[in-house]
CSV table of C-alpha atoms in Angstrom, one decimal:
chain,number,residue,atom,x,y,z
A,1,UNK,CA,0.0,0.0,0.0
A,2,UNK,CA,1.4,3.7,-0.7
A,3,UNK,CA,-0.1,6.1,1.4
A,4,UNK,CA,0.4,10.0,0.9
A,5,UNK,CA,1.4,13.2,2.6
A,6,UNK,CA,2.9,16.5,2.0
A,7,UNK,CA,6.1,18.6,3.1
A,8,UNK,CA,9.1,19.5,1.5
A,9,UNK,CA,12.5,17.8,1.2
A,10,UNK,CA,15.3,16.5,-1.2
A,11,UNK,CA,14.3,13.4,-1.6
A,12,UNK,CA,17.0,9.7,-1.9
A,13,UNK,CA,16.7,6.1,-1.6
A,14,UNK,CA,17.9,5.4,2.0
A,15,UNK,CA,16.5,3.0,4.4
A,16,UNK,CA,16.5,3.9,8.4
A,17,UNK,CA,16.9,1.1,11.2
A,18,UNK,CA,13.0,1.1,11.4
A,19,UNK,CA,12.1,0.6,8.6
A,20,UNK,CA,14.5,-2.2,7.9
A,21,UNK,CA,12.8,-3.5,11.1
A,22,UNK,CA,9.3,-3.2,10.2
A,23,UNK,CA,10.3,-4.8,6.8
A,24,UNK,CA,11.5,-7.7,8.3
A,25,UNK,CA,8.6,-8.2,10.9
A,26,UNK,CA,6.3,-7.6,8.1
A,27,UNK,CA,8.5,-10.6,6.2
A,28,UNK,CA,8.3,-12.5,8.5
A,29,UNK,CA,4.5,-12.1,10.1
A,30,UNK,CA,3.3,-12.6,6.6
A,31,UNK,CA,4.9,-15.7,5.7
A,32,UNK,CA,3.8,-17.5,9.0
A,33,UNK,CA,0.4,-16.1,8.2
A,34,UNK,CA,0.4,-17.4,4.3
A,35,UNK,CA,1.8,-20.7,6.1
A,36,UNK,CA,-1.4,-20.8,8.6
A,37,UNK,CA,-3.7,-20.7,5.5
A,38,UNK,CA,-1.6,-23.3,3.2
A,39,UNK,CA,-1.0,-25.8,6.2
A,40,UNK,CA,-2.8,-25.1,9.1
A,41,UNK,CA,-1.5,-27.1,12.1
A,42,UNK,CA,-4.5,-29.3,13.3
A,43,UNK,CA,-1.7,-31.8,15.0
A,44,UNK,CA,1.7,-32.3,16.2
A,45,UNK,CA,2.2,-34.3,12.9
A,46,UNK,CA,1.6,-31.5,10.6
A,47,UNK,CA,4.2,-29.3,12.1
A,48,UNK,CA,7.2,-30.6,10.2
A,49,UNK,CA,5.0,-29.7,6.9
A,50,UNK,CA,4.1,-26.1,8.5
A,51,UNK,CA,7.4,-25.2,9.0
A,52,UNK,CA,8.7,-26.5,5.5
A,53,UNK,CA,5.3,-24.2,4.1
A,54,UNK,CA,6.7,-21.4,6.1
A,55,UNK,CA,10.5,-21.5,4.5
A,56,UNK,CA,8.5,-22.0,1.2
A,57,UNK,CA,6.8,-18.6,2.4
A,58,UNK,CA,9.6,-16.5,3.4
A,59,UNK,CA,10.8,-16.7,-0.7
A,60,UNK,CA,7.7,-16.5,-2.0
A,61,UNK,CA,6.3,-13.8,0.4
A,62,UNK,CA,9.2,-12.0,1.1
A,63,UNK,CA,9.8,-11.5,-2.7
A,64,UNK,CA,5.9,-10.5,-3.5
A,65,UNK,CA,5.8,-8.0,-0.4
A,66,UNK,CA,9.3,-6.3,-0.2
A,67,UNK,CA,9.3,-5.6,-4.1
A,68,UNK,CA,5.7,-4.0,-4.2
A,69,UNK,CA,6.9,-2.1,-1.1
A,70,UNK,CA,10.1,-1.2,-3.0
A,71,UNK,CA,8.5,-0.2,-5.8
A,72,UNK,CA,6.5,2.3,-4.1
A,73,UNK,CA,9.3,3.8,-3.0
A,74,UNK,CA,11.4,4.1,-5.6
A,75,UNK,CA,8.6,5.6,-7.9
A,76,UNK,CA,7.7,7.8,-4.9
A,77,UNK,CA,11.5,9.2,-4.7
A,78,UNK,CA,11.8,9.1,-8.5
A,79,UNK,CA,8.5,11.8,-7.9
A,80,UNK,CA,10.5,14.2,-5.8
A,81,UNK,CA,9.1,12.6,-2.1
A,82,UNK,CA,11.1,11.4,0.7
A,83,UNK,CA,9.3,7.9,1.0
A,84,UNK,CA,9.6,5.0,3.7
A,85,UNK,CA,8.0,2.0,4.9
A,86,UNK,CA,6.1,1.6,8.3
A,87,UNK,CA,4.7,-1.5,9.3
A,88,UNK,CA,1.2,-1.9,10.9
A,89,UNK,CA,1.3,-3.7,14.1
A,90,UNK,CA,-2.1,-4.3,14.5
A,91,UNK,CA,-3.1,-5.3,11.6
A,92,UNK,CA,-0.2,-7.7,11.3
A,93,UNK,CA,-1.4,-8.9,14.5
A,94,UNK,CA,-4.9,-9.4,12.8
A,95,UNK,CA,-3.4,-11.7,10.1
A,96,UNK,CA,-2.0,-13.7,12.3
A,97,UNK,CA,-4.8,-14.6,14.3
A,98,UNK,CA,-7.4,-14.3,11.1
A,99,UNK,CA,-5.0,-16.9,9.5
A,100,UNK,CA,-5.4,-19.2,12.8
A,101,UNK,CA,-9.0,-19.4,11.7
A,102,UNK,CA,-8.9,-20.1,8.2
A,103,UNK,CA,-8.9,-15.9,7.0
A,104,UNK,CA,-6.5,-13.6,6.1
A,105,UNK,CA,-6.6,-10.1,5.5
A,106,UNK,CA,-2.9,-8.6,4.2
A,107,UNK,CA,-2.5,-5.4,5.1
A,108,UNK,CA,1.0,-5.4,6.9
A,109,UNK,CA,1.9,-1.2,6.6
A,110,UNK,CA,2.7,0.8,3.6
A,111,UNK,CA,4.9,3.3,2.2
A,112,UNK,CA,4.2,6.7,3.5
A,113,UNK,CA,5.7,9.6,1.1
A,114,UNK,CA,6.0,13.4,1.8
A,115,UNK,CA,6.1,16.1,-0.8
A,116,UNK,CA,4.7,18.2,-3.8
A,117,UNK,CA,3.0,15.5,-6.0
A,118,UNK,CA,-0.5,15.8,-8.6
A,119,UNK,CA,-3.0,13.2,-8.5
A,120,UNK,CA,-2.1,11.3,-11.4
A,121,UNK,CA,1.8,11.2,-10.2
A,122,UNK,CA,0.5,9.3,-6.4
A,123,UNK,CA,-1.9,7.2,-8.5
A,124,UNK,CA,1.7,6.0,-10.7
A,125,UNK,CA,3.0,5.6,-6.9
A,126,UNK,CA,0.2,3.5,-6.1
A,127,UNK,CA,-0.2,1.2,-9.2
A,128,UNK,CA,3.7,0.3,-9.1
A,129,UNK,CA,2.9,-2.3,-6.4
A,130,UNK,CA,0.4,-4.5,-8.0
A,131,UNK,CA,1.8,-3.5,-11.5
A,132,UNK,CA,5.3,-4.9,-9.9
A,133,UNK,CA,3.1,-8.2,-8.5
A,134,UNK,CA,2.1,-8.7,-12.0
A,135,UNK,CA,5.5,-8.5,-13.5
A,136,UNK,CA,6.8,-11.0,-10.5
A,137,UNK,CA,4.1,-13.7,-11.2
A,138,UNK,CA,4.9,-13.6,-15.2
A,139,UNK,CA,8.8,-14.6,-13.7
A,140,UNK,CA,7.2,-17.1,-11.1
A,141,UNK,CA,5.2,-18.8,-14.0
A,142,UNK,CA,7.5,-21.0,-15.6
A,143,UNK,CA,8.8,-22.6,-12.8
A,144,UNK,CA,5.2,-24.1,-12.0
A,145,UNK,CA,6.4,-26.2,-15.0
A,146,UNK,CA,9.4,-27.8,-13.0
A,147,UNK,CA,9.4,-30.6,-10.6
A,148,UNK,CA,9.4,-29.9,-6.5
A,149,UNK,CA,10.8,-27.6,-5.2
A,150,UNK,CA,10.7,-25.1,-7.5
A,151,UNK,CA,7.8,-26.1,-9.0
A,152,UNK,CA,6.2,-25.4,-5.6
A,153,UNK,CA,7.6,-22.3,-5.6
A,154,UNK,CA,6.4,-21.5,-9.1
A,155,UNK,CA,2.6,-22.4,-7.8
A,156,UNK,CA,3.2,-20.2,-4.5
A,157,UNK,CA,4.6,-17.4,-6.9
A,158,UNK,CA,2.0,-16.8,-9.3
A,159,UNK,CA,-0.6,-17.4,-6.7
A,160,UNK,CA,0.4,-14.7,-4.5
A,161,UNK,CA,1.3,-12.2,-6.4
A,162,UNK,CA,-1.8,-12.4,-7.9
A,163,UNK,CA,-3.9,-12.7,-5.0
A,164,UNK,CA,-1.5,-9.5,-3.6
A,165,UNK,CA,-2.5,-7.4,-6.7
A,166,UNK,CA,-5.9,-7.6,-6.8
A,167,UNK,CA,-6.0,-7.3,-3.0
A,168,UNK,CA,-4.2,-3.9,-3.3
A,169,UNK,CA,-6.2,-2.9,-6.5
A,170,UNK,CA,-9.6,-2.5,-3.8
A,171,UNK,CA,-11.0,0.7,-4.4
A,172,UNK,CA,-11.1,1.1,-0.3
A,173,UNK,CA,-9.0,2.5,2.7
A,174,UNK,CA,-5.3,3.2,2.3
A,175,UNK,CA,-5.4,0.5,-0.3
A,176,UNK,CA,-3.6,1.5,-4.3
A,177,UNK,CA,-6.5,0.9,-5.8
A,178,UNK,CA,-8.3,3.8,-3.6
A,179,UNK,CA,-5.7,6.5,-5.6
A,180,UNK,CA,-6.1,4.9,-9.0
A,181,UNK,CA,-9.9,5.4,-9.0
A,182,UNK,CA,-10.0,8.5,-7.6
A,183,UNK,CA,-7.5,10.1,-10.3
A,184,UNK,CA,-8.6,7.7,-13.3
A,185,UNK,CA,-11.7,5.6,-13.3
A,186,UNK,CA,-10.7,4.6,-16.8
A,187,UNK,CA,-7.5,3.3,-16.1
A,188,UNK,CA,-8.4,1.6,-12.7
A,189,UNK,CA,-10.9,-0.7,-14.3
A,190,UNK,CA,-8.1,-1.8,-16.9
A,191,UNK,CA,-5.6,-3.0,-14.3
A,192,UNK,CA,-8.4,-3.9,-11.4
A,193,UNK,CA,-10.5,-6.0,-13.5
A,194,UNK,CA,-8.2,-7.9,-14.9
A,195,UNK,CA,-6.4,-8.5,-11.4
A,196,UNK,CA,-9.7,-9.5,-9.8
A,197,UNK,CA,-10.1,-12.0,-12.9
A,198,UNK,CA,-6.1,-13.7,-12.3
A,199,UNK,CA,-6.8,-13.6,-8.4
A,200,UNK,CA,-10.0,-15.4,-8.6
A,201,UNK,CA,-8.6,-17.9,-11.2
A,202,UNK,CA,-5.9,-19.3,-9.3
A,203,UNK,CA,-8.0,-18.9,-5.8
A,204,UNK,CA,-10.6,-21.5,-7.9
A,205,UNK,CA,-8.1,-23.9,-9.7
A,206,UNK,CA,-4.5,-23.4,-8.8
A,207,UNK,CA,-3.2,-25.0,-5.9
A,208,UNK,CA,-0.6,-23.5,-4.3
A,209,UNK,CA,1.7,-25.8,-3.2
């Protein structure tokens, strides 16, 4: 998620201690949640498999959520705005738990950005996430062809990137697809459509591991 707000500053791609932290919680809180949901631990026999689900995770995951966060970023600083990731506690909390159920509702943090920006320049902010989600599934997609691992990798690949695009492409909150519609209706529909269309194809018929 990109979220904005204005000041003035010379803007550069740095990282502070912080937000390398929060990247890494966010890493790592997502991954155990994406695990929940894959391979839900119902017995002491199906922890070996969870944990195995959750390394399969931290690639997966951590490539599909630090690249659209990255993305944001560096579009955002390419705009002229300082830019930099904060992670969302509660709501990671709220995976977690959602995920212990059977649910899971990704909204780890976003990128905040500061500066002098038009409407159509943080819509371009916003739609590098799920654009860059898009672009990572297309690489994920021929290794679905390969035997395991990396075929497993390949199906966790494509599936969450997609499932992360449309997700982000929601016309609602903080969400990317919030800035998109409000500067372009036009151009909303042609990325959130056919997001919603991938995300619910591999949510009915590809399994993801």
């Amino acid at each position: 998620m990109s979220v904005r707000a204005r000041s003035r500053s010379e803007p550069e791609l740095t990282f502070s201690d912080r937000e390398l932290i929060d990247l890494a919680v966010a890493w790592v809180t997502l991954s155990v949640a994406f695990s929940l949901i894959f391979a839900p631990i119902q017995n002491g026999a199906d922890v070996g498999y969870f944990l195995g689900m959750v390394g399969f995770s931290l690639v997966t995951v951590g490539v599909a959520f630090l690249l659209h966060e990255l993305a944001h970023k560096v579009v955002a600083i390419e705009h002229g705005q300082i830019a930099e990731f904060r992670a969302d506690y509660q709501m990671l909390f709220l995976a977690l738990m959602g995920a212990l159920v059977g649910f899971l509702f990704a909204a780890p943090g976003a990128v905040y950005h500061r500066g002098r920006i038009t409407q159509r320049e943080n819509a371009m902010i916003a739609l590098a996430g799920p654009v860059t989600n898009h672009l990572l599934a297309i690489m994920f997609l021929p290794l679905m062809l390969m035997p395991a691992p990396l075929g497993t990798i390949g199906q966790m690949g494509v599936w969450i990137n997609l499932v992360l695009a449309a997700f982000n492409m929601i016309p609602f909150g903080p969400l990317d697809g919030k800035s998109v519609y409000d500067w372009h209706k036009g151009v909303f529909a042609l990325v959130f459509v056919p997001s919603a269309l991938l995300a619910g194809y591999v949510v009915l018929f590809v399994n993801p591991f």
